[in-house]
C-alpha positions as semicolon CSV with decimal commas, in nm:
position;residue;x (nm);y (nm);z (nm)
1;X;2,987;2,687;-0,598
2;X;2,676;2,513;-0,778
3;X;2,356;2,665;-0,718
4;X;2,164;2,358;-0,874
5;X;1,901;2,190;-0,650
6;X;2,125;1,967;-0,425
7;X;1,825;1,761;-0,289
8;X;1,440;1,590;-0,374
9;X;1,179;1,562;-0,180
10;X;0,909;1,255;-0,155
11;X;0,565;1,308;0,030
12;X;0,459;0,998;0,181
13;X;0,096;1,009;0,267
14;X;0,040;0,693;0,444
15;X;-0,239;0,506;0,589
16;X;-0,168;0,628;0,959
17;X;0,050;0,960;0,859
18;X;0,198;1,214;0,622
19;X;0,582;1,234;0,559
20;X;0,802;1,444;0,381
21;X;1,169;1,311;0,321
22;X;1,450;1,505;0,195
23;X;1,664;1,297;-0,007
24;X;2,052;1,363;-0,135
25;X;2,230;1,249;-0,427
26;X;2,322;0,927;-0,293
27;X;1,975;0,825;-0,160
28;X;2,034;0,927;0,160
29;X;1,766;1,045;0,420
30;X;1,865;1,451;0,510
31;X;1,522;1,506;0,699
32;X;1,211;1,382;0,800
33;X;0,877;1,577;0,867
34;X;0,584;1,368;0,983
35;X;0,246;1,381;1,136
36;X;-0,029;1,128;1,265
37;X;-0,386;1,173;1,084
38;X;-0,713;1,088;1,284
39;X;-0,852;0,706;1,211
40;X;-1,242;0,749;1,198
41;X;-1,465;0,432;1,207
42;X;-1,808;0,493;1,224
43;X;-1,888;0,163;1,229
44;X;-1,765;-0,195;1,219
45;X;-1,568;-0,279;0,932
46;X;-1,535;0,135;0,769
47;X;-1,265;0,308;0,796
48;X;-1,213;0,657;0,708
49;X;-0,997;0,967;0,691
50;X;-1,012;1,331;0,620
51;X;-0,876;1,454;0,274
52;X;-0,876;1,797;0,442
53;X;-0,674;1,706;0,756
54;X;-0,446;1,517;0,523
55;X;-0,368;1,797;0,341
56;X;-0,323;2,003;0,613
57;X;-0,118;1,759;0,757
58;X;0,130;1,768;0,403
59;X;0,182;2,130;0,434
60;X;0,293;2,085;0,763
61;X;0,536;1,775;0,731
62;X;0,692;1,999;0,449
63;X;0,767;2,298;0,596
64;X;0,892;2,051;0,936
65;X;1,109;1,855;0,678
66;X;1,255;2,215;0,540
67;X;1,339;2,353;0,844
68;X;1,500;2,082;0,957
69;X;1,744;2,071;0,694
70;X;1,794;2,435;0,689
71;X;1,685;2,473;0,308
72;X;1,371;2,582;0,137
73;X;1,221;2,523;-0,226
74;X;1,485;2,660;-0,452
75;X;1,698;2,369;-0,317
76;X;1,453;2,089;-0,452
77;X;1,458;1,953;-0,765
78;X;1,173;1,796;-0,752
79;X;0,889;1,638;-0,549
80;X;0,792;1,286;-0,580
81;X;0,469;1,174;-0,412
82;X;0,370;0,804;-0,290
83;X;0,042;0,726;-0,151
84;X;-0,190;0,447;-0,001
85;X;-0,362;0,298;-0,255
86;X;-0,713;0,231;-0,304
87;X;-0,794;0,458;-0,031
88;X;-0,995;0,719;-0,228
89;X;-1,156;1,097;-0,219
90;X;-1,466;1,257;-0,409
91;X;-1,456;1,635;-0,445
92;X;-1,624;1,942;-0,609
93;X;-1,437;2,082;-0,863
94;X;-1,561;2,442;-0,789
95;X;-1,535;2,443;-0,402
96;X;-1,229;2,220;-0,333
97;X;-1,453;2,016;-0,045
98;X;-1,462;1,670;0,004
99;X;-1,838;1,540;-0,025
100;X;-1,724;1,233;0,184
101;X;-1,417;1,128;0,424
102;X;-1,154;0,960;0,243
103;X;-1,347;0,581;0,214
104;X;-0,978;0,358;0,330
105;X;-0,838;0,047;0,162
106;X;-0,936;-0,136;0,452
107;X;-1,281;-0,065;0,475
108;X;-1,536;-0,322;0,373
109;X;-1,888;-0,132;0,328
110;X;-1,879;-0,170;-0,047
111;X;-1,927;-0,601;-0,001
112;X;-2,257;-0,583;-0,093
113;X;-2,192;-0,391;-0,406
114;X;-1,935;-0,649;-0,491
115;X;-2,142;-0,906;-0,457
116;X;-2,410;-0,725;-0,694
117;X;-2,136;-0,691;-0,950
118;X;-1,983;-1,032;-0,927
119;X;-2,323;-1,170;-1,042
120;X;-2,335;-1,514;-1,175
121;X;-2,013;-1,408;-1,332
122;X;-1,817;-1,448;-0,999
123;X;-1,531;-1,241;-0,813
124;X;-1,323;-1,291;-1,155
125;X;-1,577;-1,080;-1,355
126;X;-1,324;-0,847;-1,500
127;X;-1,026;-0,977;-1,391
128;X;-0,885;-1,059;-1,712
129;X;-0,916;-0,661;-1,809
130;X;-0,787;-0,512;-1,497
131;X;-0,612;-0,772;-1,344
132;X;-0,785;-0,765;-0,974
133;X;-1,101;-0,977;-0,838
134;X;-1,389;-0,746;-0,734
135;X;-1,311;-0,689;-0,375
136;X;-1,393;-0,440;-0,102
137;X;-1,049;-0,328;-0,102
138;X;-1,023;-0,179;-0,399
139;X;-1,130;0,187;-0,544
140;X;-1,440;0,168;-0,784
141;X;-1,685;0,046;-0,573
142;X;-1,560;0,267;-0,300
143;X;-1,708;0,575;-0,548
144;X;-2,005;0,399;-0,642
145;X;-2,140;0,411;-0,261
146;X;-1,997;0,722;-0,197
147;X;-2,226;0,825;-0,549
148;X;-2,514;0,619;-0,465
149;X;-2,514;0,719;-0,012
150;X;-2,400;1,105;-0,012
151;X;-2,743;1,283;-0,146
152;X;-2,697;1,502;-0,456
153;X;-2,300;1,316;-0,533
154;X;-2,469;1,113;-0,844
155;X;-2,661;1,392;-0,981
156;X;-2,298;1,660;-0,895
157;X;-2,107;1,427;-1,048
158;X;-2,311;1,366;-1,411
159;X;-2,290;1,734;-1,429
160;X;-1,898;1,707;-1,439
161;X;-1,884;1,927;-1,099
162;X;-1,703;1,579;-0,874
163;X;-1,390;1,436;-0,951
164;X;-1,253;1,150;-0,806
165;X;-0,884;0,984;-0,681
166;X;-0,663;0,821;-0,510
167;X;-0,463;1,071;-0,220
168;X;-0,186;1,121;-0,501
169;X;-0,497;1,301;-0,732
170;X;-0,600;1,458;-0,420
171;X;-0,248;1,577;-0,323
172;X;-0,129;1,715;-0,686
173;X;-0,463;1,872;-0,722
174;X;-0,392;2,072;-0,471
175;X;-0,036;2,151;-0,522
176;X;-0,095;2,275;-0,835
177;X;-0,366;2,504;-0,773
178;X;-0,696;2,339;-0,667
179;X;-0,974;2,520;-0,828
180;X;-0,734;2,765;-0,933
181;X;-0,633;2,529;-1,228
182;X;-0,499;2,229;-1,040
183;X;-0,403;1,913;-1,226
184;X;-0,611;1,625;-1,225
185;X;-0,382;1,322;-1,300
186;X;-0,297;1,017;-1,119
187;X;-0,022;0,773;-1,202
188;X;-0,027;0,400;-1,398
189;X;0,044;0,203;-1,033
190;X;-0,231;0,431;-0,830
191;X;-0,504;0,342;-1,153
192;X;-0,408;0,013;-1,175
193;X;-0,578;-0,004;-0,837
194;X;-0,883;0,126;-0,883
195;X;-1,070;-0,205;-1,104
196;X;-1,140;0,084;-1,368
197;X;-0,852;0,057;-1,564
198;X;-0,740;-0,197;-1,858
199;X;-0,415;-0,344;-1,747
200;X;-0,251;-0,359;-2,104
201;X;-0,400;-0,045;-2,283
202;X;-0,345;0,148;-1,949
203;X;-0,654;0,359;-2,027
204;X;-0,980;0,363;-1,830
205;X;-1,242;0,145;-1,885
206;X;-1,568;0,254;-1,973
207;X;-1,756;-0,030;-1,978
208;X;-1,679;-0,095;-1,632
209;X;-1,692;0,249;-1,531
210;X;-2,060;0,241;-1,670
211;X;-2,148;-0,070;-1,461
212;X;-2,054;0,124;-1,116
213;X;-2,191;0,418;-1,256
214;X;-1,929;0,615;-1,206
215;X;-1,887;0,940;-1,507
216;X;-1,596;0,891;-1,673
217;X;-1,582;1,241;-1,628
218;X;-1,425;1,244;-1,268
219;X;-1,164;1,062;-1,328
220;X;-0,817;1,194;-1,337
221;X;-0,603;1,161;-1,650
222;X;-0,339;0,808;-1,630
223;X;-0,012;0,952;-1,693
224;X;0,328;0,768;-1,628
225;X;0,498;0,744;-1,276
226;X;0,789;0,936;-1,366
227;X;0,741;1,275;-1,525
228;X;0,676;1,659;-1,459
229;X;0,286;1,666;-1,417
230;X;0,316;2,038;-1,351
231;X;0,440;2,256;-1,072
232;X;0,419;2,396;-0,769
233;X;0,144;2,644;-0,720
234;X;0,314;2,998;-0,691
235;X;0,166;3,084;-0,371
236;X;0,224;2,777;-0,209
237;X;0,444;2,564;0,011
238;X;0,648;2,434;-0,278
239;X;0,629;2,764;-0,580
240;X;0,808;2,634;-0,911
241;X;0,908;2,265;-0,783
242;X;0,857;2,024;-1,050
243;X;0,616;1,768;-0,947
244;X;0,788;1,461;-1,117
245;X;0,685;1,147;-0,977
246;X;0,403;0,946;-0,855
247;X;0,362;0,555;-0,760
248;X;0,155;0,381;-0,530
249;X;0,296;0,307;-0,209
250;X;0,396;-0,049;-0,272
251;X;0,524;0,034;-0,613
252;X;0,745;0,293;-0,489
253;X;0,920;0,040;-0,238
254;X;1,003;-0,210;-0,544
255;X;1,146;0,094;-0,720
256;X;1,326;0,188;-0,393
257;X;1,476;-0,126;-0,317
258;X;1,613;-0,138;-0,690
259;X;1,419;-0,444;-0,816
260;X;1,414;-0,369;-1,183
261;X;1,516;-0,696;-1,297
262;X;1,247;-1,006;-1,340
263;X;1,209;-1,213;-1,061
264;X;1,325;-0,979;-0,827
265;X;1,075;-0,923;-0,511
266;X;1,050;-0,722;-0,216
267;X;0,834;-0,723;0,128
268;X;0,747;-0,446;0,272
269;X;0,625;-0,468;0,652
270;X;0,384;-0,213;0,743
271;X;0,032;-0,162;0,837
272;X;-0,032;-0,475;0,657
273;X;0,220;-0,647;0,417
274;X;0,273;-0,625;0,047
275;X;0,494;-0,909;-0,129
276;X;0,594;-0,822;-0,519
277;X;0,751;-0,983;-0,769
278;X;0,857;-0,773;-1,125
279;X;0,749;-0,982;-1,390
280;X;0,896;-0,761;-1,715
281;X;0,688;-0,581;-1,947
282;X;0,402;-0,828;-2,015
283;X;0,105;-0,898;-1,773
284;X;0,102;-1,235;-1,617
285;X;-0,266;-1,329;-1,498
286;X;-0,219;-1,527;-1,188
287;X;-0,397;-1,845;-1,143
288;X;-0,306;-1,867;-0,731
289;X;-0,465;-1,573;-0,601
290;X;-0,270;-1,276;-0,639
291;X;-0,310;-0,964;-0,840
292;X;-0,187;-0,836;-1,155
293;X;-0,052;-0,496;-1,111
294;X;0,173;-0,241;-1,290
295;X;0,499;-0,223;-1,130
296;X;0,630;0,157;-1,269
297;X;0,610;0,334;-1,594
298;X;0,895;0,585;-1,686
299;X;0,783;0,855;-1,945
300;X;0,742;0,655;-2,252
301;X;0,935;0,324;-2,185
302;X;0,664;0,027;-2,161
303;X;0,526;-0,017;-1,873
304;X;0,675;-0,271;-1,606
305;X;0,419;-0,540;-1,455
306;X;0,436;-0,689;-1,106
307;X;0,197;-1,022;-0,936
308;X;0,112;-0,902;-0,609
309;X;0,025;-1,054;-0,270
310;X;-0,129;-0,831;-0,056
311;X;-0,185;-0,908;0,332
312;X;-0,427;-0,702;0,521
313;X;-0,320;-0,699;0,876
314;X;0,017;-0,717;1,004
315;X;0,216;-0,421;1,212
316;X;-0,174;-0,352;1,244
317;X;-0,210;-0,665;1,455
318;X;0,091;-0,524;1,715
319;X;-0,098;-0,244;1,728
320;X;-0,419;-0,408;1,829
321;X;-0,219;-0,597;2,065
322;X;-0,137;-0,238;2,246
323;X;-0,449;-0,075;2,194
324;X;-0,743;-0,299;2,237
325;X;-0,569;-0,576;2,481
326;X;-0,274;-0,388;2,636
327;X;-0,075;-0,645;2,653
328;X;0,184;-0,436;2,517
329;X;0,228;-0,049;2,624
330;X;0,463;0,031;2,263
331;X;0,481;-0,154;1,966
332;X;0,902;-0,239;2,002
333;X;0,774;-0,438;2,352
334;X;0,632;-0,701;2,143
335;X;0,942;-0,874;2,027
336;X;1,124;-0,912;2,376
337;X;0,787;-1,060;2,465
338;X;0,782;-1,300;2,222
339;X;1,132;-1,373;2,263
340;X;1,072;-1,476;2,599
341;X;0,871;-1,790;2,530
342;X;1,057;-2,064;2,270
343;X;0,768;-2,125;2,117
344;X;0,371;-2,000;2,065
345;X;0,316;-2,221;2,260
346;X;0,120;-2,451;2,013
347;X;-0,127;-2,074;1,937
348;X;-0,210;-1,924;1,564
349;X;-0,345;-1,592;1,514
350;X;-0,525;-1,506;1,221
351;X;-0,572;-1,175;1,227
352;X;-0,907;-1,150;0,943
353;X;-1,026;-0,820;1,120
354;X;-1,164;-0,721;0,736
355;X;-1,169;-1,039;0,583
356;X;-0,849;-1,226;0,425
357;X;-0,646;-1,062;0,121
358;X;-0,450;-1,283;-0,094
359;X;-0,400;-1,563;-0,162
360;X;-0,755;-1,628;0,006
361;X;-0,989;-1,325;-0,107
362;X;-1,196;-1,464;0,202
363;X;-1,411;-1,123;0,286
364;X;-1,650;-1,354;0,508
365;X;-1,305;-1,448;0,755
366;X;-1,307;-1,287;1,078
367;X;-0,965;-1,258;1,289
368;X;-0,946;-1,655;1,519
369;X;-0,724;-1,713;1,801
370;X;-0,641;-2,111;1,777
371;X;-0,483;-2,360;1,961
372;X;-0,526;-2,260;2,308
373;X;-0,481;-2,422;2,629
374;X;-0,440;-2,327;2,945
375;X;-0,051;-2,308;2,926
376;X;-0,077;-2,030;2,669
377;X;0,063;-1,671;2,802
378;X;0,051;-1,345;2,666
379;X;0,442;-1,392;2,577
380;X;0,263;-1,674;2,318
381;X;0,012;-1,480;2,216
382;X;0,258;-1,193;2,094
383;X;0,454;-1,459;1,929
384;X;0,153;-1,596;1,713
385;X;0,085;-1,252;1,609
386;X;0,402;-1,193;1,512
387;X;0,431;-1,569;1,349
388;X;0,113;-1,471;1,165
389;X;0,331;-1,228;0,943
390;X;0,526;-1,460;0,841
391;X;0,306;-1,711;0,766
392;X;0,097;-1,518;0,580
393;X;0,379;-1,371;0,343
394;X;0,507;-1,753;0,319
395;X;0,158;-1,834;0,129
396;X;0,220;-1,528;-0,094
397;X;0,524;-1,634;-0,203
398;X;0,460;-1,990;-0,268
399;X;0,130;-1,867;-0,500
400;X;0,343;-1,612;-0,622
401;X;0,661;-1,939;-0,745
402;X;0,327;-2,090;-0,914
403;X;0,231;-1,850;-1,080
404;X;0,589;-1,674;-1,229
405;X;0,708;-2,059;-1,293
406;X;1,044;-1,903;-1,104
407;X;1,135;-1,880;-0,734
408;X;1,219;-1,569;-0,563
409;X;1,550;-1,703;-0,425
410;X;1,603;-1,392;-0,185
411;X;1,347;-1,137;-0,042
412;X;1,407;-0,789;-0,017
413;X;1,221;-0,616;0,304
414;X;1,106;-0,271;0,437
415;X;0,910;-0,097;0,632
416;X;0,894;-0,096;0,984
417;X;0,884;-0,476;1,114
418;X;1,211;-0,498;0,964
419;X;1,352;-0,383;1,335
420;X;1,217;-0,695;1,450
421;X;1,507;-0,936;1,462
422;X;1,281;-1,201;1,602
423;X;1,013;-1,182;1,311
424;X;1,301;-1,157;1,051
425;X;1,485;-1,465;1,122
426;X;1,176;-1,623;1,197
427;X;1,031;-1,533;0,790
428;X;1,357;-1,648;0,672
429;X;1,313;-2,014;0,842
430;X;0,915;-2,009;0,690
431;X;1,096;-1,907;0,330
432;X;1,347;-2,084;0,341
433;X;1,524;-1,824;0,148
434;X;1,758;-1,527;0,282
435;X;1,608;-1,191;0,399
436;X;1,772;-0,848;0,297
437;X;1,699;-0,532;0,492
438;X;1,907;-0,245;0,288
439;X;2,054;0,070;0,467
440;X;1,785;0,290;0,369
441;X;1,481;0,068;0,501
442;X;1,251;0,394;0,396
443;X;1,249;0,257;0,065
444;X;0,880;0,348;-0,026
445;X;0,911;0,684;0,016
446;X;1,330;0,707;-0,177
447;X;1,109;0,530;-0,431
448;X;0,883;0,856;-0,512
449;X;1,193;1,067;-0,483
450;X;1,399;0,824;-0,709
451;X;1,076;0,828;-0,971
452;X;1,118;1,254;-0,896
453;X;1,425;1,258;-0,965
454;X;1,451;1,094;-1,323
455;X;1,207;1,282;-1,456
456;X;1,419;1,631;-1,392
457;X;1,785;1,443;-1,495
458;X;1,876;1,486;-1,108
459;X;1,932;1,079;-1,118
460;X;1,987;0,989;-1,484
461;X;1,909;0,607;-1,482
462;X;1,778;0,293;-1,300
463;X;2,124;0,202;-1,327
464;X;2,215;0,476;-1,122
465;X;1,954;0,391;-0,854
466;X;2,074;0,042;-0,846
467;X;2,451;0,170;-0,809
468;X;2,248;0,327;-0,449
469;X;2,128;0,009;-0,324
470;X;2,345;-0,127;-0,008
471;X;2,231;-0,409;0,203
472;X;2,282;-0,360;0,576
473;X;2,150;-0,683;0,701
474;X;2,051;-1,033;0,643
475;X;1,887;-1,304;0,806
476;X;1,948;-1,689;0,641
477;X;1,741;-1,947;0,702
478;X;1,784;-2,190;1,039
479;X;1,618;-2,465;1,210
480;X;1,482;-2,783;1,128
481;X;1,259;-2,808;0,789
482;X;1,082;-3,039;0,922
483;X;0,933;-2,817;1,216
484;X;0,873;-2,515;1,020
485;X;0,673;-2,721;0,785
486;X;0,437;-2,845;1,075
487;X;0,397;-2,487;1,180
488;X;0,306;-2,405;0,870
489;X;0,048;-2,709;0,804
490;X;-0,072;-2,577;1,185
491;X;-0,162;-2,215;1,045
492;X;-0,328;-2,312;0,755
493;X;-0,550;-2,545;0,931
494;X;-0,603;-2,231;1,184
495;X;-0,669;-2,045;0,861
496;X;-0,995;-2,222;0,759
497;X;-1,120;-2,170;1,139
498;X;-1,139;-1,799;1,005
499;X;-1,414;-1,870;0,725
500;X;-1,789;-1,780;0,752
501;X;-1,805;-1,548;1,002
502;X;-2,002;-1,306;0,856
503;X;-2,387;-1,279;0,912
504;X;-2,532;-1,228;0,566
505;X;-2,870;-1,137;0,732
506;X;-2,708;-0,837;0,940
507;X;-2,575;-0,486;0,722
């Protein structure tokens, strides 16, 4: 009988929780740990979360995931860890403490230091090195007024005592020791994130760095998304396992759904929605809107570049809808809801709680609630807000067509929305291309553990991955073109209601 590591393990730490997911040798899901982390806002528009609950949280979800499949680290062959992006931690090298919360991708108190470093230049100041507009959402500025607010971080951190990530830094630093030697690396997709990092040389940029004033100094080392970056710390949850793979949450959902070829593109549903399209090994600079991103690295192959639409709010917006309205009591309530009126009823939601992501990069939009008359119910309301997802995808891939000169002709989709039947067929009809939803819809976190898995020789290829892959479900376009194209005009006039709704003269 082999005594080989039959299984790998991906650590998911999401937005709203932490996941570990013991995968097989065919892809398949053998156990699931998870656990909800606290949402802090201290005030309108931030959004925070603690790096040390997180963590806590991760040793947890393993040891649930273990348990539940009745094995423990010697049957691993390796960990693979996917994270949210952009969300990012500041910590002392010495102490292992946070000097701040976790600042979120969501959050939008770094505006004002966007707008200082946009200059007469504009939003597109250093877009042509990193391949991102200077935005709220992403990671450098997040440092830079954690640096400039938290008294003594600027003076700790020019003295080399702070360093700085992404939760995948965070995470591995820990694993492999914290301030008993832990590893301070992140991976190509995670730095590609952070407006600090030159897109083609995939090394940081100084320059830039030097404008935020952020040392280069805390920054973790760029290494590829599929190697060992070191091991288990000996005392720990996980003693010995390889470390072996890292990619950014929407990264490791193109790698999980197998889209290695050009053109191919994937949706995944969650918190808010990410649309990408691989676009091969050289960078295409997108004149519609989107982002220029790297895709996945494996050891020393070139990297592999993806255009990116990224959508703020979506499964967000259900969750709204059962939190601050209660018009829903669960999140699955929402589609018979909707399905219960045959139309919205002539409402659009735009749900700009932080401002609009691509293709608008609106961060002065505020969420509007259109089009209503007295005959609109809350069974229309739920509708819009689900309609809203698919509208807002639609415009990402349309930009997305311009920009790669080729149309995605079928869209891969994960995440949790997919369960809503209602919302799929109804993004199908808006595409007016077929929508896949494959067996395994965790496909973000089998991404990580596929990325894992390479690096030890547990899966040998992306051939092999692909050979995974199974479809369980498609939706094909319906309905009348004509309609879904006056819905569509209808939400993009309901779009422009969202603009300007941010008082300039109030912090």
């Amino acid at each position: 009988m082999s005594t080989d590591p039959q299984y790998v393990m991906a650590i998911d730490q999401g937005t709203t929780s932490s996941r570990a997911i013991i995968f097989d040798k065919q892809g398949r899901i053998v156990s699931v740990g998870q656990l909800e982390h606290q949402q802090i806002f201290p005030r309108a528009g931030w959004v925070e979360h603690d790096p040390l609950e997180i963590w806590r949280n991760v040793r947890k979800v393993v040891a649930d995931a273990e348990a539940s499949a009745e094995i423990n680290a010697r049957d691993i062959a390796a960990v693979g860890i996917t994270n949210q992006r952009e969300t990012t931690v500041v910590w002392d090298r010495t102490t292992g403490e946070p000097v701040y919360n976790a600042i979120v991708w969501q959050d939008t108190r770094t505006q004002k230091i966007v707008e200082e470093l946009a200059g007469d230049a504009g939003p597109d100041r250093y877009k042509d090195r990193v391949g991102l507009p200077l935005a709220s959402y992403f990671s450098g500025p997040k440092v830079k007024w954690i640096l400039d607010n938290v008294d003594g971080a600027r003076e700790r951190a020019e003295r080399g005592d702070l360093l700085m990530g992404t939760t995948d830094s965070w995470l591995v630093w820990n694993m492999t020791g914290g301030t008993d030697g832990g590893v301070h690396v992140t991976d190509v997709t995670n730095a590609s994130r952070t407006m600090l990092m030159n897109l083609e040389s995939l090394d940081w940029n100084e320059e830039i760095c030097a404008d935020m004033g952020i040392p280069v100094s805390m920054l973790p080392e760029i290494r590829s998304s599929s190697e060992v970056y070191g091991r288990g710390r000996t005392r720990g949850f996980l003693p010995e396992v390889p470390i072996a793979g890292i990619l950014g949450d929407q990264q490791a959902a193109m790698f999980g759904q197998a889209c290695f070829e050009k053109g191919m593109g994937k949706n995944t549903y969650g918190t808010g929605s990410f649309v990408l399209m691989n676009v091969g090994t050289e960078v295409v600079h997108s004149q519609n809107g989107l982002l220029s991103t790297v895709c996945y690295k494996l050891g020393e192959q070139p990297a592999v570049y993806a255009l990116e639409g990224s959508i703020a709010v979506t499964g967000s917006l259900v969750q709204w809808l059962r939190d601050n309205l209660g018009i829903i009591s669960s999140a699955p309530e929402v589609e018979p809801l909707a399905a219960s009126v045959a139309d919205n009823g002539g409402a659009y939601f735009v749900p700009a709680f932080s401002g609009l992501f691509a293709p608008h990069w609106r961060s002065d939009a505020r969420g509007a609630l259109v089009g209503l008359t007295r005959y609109v119910t809350k069974a229309h309301i739920a509708r819009a807000a689900l309609e809203a997802t698919a509208y807002q995808s639609r415009e990402v891939v349309e930009a997305m067509n311009a920009d790669a000169g080729v149309d995605i002709t079928e869209l891969k989709v994960d995440g949790g929305m997919t369960a809503n039947e209602l919302l799929m067929q109804f993004q199908a009809d808006q595409l007016g291309v077929p929508v896949i939803r494959p067996e395994v819809t965790e496909t973000t976190a089998l991404g990580a553990a596929y990325a894992a898995g390479i690096a030890v020789g547990f899966w040998y290829d992306t051939a092999e991955v692909a050979r995974n892959w199974a479809e369980d479900k498609r939706w094909e376009p319906a309905g009348d073109e004509q309609e879904r194209g006056r819905l569509f005009r209808n939400w993009q006039k309901a779009v422009t209601k969202s603009f300007g709704w941010v008082d300039e003269d109030v912090d």
